[in-house]
XYZ file of N, CA and C in Angstrom:
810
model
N 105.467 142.488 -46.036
C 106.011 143.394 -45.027
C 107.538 143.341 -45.040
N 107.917 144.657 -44.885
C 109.618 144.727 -45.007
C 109.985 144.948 -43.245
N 110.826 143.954 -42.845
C 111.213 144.037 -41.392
C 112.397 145.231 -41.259
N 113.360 145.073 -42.037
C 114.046 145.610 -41.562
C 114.239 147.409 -42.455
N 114.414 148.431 -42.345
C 114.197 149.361 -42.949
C 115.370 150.581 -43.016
N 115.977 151.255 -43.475
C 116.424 152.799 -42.762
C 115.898 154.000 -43.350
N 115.671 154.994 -42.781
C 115.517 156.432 -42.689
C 116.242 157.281 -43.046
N 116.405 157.802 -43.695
C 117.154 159.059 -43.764
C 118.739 158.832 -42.884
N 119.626 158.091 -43.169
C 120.402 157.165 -41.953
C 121.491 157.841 -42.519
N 122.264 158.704 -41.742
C 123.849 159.187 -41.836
C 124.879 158.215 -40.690
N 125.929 157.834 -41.153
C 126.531 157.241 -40.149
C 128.092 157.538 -40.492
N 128.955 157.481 -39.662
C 130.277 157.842 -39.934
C 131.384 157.481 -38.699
N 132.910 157.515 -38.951
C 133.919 157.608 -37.414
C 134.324 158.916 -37.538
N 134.268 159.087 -36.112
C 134.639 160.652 -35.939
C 134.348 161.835 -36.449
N 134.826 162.567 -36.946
C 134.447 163.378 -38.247
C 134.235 163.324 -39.449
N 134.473 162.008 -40.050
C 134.098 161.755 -41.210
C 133.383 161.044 -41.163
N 132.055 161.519 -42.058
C 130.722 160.961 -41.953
C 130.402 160.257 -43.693
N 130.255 159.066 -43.564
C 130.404 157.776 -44.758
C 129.062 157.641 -45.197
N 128.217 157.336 -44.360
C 126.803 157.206 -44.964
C 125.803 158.256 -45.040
N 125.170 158.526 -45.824
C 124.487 159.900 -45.986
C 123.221 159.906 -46.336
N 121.914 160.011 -45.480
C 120.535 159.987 -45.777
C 120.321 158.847 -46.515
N 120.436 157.564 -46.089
C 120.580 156.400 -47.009
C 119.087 155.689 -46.224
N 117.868 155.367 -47.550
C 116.920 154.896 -47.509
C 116.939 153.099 -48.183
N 116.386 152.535 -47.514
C 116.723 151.388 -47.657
C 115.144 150.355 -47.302
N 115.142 149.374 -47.596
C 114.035 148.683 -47.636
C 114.218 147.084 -47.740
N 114.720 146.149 -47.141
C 115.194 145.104 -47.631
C 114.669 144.189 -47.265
N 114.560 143.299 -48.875
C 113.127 142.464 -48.749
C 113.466 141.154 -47.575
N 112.433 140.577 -47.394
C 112.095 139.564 -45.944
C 112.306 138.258 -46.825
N 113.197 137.093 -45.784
C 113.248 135.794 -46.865
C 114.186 135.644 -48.040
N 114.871 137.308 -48.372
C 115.817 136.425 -49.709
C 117.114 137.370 -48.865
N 117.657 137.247 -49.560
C 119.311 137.329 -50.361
C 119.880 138.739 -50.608
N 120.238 139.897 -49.617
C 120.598 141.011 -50.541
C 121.977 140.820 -50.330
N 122.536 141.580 -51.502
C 124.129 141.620 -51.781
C 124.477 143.077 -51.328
N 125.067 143.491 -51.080
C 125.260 145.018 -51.020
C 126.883 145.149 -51.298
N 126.794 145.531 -52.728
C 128.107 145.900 -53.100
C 128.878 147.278 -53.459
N 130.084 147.172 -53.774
C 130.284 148.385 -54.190
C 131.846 149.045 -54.229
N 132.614 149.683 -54.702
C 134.173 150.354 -54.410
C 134.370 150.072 -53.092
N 136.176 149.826 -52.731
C 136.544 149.643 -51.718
C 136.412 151.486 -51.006
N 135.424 151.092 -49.646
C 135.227 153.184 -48.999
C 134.561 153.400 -49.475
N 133.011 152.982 -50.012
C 132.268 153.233 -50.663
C 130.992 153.319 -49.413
N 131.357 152.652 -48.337
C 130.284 152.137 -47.092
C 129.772 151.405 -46.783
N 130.316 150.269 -47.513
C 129.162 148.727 -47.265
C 129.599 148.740 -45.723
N 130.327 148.157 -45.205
C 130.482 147.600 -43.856
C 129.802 148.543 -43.047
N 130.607 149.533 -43.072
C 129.849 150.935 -42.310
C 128.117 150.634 -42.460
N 127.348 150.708 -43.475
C 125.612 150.541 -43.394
C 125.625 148.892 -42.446
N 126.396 148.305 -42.776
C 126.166 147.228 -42.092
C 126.169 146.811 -40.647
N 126.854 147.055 -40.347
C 127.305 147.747 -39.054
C 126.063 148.515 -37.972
N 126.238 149.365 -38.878
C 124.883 150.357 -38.665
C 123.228 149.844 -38.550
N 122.645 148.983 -39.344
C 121.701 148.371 -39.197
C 121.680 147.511 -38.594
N 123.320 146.764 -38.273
C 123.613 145.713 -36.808
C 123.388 146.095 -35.416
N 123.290 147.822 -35.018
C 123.577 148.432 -34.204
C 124.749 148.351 -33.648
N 125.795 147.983 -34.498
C 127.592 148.018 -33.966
C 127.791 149.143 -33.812
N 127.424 149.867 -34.944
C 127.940 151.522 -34.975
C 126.451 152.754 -35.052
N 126.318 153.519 -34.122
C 125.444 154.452 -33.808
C 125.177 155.479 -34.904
N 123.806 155.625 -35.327
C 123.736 156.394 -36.462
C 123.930 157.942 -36.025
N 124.454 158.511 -36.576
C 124.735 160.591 -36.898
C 123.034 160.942 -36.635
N 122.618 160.765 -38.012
C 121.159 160.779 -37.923
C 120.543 160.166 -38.499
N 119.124 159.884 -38.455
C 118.127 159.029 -39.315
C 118.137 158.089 -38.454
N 117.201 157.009 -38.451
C 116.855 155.926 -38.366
C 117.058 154.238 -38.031
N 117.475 153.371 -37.876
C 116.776 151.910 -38.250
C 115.966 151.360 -38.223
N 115.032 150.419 -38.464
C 113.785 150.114 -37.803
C 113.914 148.586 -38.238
N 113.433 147.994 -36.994
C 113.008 146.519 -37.235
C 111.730 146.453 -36.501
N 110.990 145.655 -37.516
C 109.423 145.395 -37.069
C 109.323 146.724 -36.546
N 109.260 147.777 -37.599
C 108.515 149.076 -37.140
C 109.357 150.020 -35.923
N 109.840 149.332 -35.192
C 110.921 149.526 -33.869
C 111.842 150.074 -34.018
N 112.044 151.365 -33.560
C 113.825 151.952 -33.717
C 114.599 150.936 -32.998
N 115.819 150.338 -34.026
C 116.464 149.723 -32.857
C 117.165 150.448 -31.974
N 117.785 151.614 -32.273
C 118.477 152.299 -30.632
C 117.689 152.433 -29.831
N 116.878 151.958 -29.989
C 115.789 152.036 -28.479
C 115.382 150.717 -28.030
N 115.949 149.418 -28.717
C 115.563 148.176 -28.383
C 116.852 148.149 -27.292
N 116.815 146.594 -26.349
C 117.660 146.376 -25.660
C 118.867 145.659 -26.643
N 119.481 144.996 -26.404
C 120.851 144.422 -26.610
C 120.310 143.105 -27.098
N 119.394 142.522 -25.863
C 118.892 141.009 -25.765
C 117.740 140.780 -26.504
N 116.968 142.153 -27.044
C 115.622 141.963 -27.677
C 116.594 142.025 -29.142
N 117.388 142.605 -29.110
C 117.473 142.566 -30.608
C 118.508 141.140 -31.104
N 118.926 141.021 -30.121
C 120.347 139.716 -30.546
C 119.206 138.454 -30.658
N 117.861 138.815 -30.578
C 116.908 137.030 -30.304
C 116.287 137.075 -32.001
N 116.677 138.833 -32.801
C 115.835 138.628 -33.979
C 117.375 138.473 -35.141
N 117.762 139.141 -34.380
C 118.765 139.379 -35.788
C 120.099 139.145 -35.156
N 121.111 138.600 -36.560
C 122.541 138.111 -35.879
C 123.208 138.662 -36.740
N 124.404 139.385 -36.294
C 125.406 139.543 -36.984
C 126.975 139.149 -37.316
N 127.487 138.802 -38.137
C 128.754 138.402 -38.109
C 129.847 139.162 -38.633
N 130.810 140.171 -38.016
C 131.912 140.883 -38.882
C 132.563 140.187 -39.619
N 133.719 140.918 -40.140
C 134.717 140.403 -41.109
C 135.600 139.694 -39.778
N 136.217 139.062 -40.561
C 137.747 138.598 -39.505
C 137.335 137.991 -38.073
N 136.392 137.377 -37.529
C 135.988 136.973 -36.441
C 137.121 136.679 -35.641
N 137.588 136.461 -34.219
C 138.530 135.542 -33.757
C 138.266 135.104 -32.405
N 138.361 134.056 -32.198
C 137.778 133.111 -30.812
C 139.278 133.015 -30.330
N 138.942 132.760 -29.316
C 139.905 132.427 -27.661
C 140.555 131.239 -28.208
N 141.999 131.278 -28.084
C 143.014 129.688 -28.451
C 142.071 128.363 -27.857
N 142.047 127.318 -28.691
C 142.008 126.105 -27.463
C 140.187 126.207 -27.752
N 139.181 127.059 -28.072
C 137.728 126.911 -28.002
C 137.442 126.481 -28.951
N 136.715 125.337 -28.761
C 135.699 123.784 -29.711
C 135.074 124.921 -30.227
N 134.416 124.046 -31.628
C 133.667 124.370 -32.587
C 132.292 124.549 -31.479
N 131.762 123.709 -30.859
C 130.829 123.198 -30.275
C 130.496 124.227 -29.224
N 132.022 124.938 -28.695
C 131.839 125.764 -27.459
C 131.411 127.355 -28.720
N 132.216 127.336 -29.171
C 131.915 128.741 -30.340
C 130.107 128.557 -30.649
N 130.029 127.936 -31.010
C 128.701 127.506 -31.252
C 127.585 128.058 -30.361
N 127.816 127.528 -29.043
C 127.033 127.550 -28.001
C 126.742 129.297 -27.804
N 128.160 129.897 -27.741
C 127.852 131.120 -27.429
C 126.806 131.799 -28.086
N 126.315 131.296 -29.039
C 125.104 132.062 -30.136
C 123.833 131.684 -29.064
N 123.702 130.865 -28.061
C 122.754 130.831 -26.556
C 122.458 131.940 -25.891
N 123.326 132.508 -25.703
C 123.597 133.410 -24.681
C 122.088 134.648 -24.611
N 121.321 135.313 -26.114
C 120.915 135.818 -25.847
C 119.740 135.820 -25.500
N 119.512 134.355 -25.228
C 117.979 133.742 -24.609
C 118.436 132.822 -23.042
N 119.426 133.461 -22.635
C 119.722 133.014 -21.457
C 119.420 134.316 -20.152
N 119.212 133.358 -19.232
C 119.678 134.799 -18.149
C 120.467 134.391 -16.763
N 121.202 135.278 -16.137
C 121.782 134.852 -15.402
C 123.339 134.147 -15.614
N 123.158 132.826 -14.514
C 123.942 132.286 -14.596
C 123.326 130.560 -14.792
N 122.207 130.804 -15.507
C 121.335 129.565 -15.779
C 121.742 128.628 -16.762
N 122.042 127.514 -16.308
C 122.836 126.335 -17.421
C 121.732 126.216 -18.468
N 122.962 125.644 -19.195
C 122.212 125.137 -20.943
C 120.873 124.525 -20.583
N 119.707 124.809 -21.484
C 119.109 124.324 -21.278
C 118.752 123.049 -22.664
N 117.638 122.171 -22.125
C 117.713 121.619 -23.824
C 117.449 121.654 -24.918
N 116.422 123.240 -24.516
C 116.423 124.267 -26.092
C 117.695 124.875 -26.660
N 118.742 125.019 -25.497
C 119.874 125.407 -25.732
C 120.648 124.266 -26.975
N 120.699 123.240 -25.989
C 121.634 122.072 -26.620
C 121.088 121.570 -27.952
N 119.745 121.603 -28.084
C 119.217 121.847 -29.557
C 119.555 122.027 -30.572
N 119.474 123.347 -30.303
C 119.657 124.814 -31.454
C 121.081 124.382 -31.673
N 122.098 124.514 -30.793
C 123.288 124.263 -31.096
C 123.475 122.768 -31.756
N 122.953 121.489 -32.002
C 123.413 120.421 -32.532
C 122.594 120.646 -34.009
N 121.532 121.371 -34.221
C 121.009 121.934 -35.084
C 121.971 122.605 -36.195
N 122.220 123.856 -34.994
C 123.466 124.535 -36.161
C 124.384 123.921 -36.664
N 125.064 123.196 -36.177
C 126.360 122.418 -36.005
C 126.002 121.215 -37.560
N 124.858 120.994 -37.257
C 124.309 119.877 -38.391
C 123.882 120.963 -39.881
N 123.415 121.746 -39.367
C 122.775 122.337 -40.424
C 123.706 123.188 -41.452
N 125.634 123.485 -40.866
C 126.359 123.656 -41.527
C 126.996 122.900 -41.894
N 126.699 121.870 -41.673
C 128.329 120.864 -41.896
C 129.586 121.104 -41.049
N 128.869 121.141 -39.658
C 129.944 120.943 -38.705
C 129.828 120.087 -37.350
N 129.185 119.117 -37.548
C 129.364 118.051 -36.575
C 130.210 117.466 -36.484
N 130.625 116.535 -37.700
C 131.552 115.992 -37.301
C 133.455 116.708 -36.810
N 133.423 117.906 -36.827
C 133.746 118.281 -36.135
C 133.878 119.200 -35.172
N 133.033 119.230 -34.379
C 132.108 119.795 -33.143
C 133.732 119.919 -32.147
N 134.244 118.935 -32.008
C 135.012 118.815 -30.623
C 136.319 119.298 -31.155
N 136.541 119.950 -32.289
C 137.744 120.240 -32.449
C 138.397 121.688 -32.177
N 139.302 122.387 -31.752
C 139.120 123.668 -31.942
C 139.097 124.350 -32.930
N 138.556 125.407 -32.899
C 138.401 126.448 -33.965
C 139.399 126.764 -34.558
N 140.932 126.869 -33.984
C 141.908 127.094 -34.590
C 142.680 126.551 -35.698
N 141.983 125.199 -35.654
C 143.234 123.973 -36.438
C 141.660 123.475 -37.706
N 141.007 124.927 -37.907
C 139.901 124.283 -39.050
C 140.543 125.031 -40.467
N 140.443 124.362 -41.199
C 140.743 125.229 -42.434
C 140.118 126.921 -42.486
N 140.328 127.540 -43.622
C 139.407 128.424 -43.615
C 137.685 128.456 -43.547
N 137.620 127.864 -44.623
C 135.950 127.710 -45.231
C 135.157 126.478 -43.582
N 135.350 126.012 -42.894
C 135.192 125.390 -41.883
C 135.135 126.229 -40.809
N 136.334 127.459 -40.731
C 135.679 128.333 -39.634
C 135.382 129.763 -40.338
N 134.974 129.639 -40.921
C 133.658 130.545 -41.472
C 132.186 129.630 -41.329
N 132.018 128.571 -41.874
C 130.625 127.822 -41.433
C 130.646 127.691 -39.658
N 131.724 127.560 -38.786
C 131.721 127.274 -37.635
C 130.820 128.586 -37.136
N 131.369 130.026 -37.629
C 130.763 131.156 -37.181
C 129.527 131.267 -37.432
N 129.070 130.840 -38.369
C 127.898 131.063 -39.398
C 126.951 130.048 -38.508
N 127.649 128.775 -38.560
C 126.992 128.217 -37.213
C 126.180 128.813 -35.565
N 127.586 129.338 -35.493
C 127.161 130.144 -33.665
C 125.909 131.157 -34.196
N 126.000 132.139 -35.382
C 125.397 133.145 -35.522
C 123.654 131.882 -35.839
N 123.472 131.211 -36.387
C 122.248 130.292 -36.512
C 121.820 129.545 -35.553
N 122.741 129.345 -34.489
C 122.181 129.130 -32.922
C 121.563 129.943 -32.287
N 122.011 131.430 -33.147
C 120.885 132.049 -31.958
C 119.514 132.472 -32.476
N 119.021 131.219 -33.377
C 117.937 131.174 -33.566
C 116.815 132.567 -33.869
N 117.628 133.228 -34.867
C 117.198 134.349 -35.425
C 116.421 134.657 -36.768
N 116.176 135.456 -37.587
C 115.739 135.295 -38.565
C 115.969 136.026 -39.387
N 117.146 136.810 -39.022
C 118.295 138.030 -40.052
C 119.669 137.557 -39.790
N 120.246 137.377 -41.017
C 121.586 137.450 -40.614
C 122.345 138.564 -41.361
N 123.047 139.180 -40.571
C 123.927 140.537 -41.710
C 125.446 139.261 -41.460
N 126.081 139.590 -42.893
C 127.468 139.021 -42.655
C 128.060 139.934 -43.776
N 129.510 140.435 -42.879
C 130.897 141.632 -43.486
C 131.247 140.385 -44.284
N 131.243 140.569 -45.524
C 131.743 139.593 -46.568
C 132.622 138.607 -46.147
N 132.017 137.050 -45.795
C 131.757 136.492 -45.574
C 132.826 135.716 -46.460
N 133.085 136.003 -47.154
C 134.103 134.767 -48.280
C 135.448 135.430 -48.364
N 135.619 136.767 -47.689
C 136.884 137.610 -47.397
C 138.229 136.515 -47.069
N 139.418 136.444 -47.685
C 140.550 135.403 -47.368
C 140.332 134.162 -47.860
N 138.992 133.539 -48.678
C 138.963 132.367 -48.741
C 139.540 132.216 -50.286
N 139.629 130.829 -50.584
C 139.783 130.385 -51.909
C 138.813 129.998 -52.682
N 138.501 130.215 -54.094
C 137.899 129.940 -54.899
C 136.558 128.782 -54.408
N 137.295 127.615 -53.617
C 136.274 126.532 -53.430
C 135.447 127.015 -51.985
N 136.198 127.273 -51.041
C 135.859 127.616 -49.794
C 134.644 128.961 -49.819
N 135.007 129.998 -51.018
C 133.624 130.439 -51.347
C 132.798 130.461 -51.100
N 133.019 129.199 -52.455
C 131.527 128.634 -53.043
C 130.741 127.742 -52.409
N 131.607 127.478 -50.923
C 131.276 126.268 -50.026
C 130.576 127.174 -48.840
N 130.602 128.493 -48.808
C 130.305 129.210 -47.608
C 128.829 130.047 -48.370
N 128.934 130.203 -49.648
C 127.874 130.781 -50.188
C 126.626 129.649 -50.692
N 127.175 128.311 -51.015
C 126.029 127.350 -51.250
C 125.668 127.382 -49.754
N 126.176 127.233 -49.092
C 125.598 127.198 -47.238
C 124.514 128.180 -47.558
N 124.751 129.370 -47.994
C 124.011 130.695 -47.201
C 123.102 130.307 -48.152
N 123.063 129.851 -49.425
C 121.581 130.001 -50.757
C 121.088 128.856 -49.794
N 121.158 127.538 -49.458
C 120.648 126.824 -48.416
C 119.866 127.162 -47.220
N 120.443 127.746 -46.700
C 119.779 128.232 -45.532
C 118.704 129.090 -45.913
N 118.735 129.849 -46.685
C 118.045 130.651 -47.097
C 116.251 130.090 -48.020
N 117.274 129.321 -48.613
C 115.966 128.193 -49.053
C 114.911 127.432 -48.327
N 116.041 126.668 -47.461
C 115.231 125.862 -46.276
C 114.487 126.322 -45.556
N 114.940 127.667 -44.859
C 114.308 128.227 -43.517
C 113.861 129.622 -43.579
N 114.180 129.777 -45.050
C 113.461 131.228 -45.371
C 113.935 132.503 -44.754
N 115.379 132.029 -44.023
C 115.846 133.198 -43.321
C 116.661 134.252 -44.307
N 116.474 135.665 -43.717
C 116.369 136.943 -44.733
C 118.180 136.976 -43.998
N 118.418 137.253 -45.255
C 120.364 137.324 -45.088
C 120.634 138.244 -45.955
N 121.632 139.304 -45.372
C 122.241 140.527 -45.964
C 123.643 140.269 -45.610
N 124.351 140.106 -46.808
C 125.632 140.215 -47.282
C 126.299 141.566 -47.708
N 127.689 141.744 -47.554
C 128.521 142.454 -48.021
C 129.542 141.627 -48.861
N 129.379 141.615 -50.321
C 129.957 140.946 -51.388
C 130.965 141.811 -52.281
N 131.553 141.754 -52.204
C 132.971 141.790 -53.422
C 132.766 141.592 -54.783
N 132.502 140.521 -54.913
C 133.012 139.882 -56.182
C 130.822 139.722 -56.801
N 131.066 140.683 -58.016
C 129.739 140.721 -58.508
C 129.033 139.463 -58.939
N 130.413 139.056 -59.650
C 129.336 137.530 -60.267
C 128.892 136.747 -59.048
N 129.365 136.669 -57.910
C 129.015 135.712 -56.707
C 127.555 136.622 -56.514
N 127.524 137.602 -56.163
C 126.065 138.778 -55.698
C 125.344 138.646 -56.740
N 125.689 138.617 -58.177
C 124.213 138.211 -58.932
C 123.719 136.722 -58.974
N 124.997 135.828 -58.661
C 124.631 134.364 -58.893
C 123.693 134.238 -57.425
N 123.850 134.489 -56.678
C 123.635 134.349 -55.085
C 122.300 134.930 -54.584
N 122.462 136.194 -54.641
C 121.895 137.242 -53.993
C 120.546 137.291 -55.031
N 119.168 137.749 -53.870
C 117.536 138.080 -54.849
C 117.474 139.272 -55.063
N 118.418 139.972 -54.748
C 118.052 141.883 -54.411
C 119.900 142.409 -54.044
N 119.923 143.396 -54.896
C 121.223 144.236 -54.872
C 121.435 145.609 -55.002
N 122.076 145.757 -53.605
C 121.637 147.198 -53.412
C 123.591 147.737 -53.957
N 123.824 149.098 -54.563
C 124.777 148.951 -55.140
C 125.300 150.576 -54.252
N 126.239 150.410 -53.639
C 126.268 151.600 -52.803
C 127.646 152.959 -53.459
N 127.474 154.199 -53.367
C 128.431 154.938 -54.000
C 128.626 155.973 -53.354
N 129.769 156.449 -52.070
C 129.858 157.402 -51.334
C 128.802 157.563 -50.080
N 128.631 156.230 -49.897
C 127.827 156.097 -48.970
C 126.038 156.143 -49.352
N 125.765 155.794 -50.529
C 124.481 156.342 -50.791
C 124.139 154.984 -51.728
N 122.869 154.857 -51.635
C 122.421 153.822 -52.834
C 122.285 153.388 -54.255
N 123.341 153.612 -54.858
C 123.394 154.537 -55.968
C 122.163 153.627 -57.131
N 122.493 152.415 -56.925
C 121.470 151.429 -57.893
C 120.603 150.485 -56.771
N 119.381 149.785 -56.711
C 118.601 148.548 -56.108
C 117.702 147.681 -56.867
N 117.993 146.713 -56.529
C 116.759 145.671 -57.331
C 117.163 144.374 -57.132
N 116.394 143.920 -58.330
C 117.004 142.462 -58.780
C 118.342 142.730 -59.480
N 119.772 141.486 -59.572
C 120.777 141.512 -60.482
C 120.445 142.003 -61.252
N 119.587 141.488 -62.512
C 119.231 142.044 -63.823
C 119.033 143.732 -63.578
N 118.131 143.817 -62.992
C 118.161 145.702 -62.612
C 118.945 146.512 -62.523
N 120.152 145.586 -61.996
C 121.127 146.941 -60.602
C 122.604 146.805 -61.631
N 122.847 145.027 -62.241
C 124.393 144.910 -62.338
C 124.429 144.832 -64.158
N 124.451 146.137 -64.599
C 124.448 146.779 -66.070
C 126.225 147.401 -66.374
N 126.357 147.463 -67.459
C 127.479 148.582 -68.125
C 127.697 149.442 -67.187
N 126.572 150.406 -67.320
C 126.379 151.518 -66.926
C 126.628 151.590 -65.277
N 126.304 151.027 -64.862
C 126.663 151.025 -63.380
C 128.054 150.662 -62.929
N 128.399 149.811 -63.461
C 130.029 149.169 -63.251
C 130.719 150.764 -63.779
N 130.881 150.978 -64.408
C 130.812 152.106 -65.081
C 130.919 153.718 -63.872
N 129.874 153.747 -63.487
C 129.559 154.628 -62.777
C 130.167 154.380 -61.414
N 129.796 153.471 -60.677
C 130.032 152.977 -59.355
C 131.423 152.373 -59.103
N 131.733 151.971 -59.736
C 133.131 151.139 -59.843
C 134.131 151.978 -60.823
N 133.620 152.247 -61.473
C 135.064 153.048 -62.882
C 135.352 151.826 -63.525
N 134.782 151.418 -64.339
C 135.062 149.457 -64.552
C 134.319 149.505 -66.017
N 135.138 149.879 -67.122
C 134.446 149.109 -68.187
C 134.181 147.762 -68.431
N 133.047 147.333 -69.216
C 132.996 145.472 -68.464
C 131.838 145.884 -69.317
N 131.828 144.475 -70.261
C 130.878 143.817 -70.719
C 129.935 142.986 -69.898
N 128.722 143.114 -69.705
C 127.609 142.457 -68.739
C 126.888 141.145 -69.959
N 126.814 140.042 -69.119
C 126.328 138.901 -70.583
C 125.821 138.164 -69.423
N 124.757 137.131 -69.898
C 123.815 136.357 -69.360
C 124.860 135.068 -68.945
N 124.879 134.404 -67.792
C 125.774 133.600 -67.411
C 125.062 132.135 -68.316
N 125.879 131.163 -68.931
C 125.439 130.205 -69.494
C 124.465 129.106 -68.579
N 124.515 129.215 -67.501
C 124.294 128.018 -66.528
C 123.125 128.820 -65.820
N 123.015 129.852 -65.180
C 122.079 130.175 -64.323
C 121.372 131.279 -65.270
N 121.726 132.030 -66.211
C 120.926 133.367 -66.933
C 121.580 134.521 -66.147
N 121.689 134.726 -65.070
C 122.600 135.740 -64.354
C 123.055 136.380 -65.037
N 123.172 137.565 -64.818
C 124.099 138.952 -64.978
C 126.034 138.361 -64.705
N 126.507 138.217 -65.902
C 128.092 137.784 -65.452
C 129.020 138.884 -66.310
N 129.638 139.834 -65.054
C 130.368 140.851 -65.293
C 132.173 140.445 -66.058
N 132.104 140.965 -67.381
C 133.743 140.706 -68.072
C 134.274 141.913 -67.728
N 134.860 142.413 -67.046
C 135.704 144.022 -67.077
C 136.732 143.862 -68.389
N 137.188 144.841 -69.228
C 138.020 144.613 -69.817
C 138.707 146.336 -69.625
N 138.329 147.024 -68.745
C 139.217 148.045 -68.837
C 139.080 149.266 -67.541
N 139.955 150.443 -67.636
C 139.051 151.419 -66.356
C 138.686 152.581 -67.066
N 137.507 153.275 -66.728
C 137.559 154.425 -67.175
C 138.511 155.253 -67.003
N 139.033 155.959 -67.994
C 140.081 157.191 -67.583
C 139.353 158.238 -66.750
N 140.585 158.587 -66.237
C 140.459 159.781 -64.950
C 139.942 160.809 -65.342
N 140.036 161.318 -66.891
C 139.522 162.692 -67.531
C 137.792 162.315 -67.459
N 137.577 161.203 -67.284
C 136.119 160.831 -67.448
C 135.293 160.540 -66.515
N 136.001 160.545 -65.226
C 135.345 160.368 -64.173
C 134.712 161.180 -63.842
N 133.273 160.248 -63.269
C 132.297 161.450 -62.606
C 131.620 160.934 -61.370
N 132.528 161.206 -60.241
C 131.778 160.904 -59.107
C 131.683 159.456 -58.899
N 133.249 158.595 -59.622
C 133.014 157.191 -59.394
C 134.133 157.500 -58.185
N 133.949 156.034 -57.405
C 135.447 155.270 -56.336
C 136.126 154.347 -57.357
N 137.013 155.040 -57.047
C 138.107 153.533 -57.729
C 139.212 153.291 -56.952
């Protein structure tokens, strides 16, 4: 069974409308990457299946369910989302950031409870952020408050996570330290995680399913091997690039060595 789904899904700001009748299906338990040209629509679909941003027309569906018709609190208990660029209040602990991922199994003005305090020493452990729980968020490196977020978003004890590319500003190690987290989690607890990825070799090394987006539309889906070819870099990107089996994992590992010329373009973003 596929939980999460879209319809015929147009979405856009203002008058300009980015996503266009975009059908989608994304499998339960693994890894999708969703890549593609910078304005191509990743964030925008993302967004959109987060219920951040209201679809034009078409669809979402979780467990069968339109979500514009779910509440706020029914949907924040299945699925979590995390934007790009997060930013917390000066002076707020890892521990307090954390907590807030509570909130949508709370009501009222009803204190923590000790399912609360749980989940949160859970998350906190389960990223590699206990030992520093009591520190603020401000004075963490990068790759530390990205797991801190990634944290709050796994407190709220969900079983989707969408994350706006997730390794955005980091360095080379901090990455690979935020993406072994996510193949982890993903392993352990079987939770279904949709990414917005950049950088291809990370989405084929990473990611079980890659959806490859072009003017707002799906242009390629599958497995790496399926989706991340010549021909697509090519098409979707304007990116000549040799595609070769990565030595270590077998992966799809993209060499660009050039751009298509402009006389040759057809309907790519570059």
């Amino acid at each position: 069974m596929t939980r999460l789904t879209t319809e015929k899904l147009s979405a856009g700001y203002g008058e300009h409308l980015i996503v266009k009748d975009l059908n989608l299906a994304l499998p339960d338990g693994r890894i999708t990457a969703l890549v593609g040209a910078n304005g191509s629509g990743k964030s925008t679909i993302l967004k959109t299946i987060g219920r951040l941003l209201r679809p034009r027309t078409g669809e979402v569906y979780l467990d069968g369910k339109v979500i514009a018709r779910m509440s706020a609190k029914e949907i924040a208990r299945q699925l979590a989302i995390l934007p790009q660029n997060p930013t917390s209040p000066e002076g707020l602990t890892v521990r307090e950031l954390v907590s807030y991922g509570r909130f949508p199994h709370q009501s009222g003005f009803h204190a923590e409870t000790r399912e609360d305090r749980r989940m949160v020493e859970w998350a906190l452990a389960a990223t590699g952020m206990t030992a520093f729980a009591d520190r603020p968020v401000g004075q963490m490196s990068g790759g530390q408050r990205q797991r801190a977020w990634i944290a709050m978003a796994l407190a709220q004890g969900t079983d989707i996570l969408l994350l706006d590319e997730p390794t955005t500003y980091l360095d080379m190690a901090h990455q690979l330290e935020v993406l072994n987290l996510l193949e982890r989690l993903n392993r352990d607890t079987g939770r279904t995680i949709v990414m917005v990825v950049h950088d291809l070799n990370q989405a084929a090394r990473f990611a079980h399913y890659v959806v490859a987006i072009q003017h707002g539309s799906a242009t390629y889906q599958g497995s790496p091997r399926e989706v991340i070819h010549a021909d697509m870099l090519r098409e979707v990107f304007g990116v000549l690039a040799d595609v070769v089996a990565d030595p270590r994992t077998g992966a799809p590992l993209c060499i660009p060595y050039g751009l298509v010329e402009a006389s040759e373009v057809r309907d790519v973003v570059v």
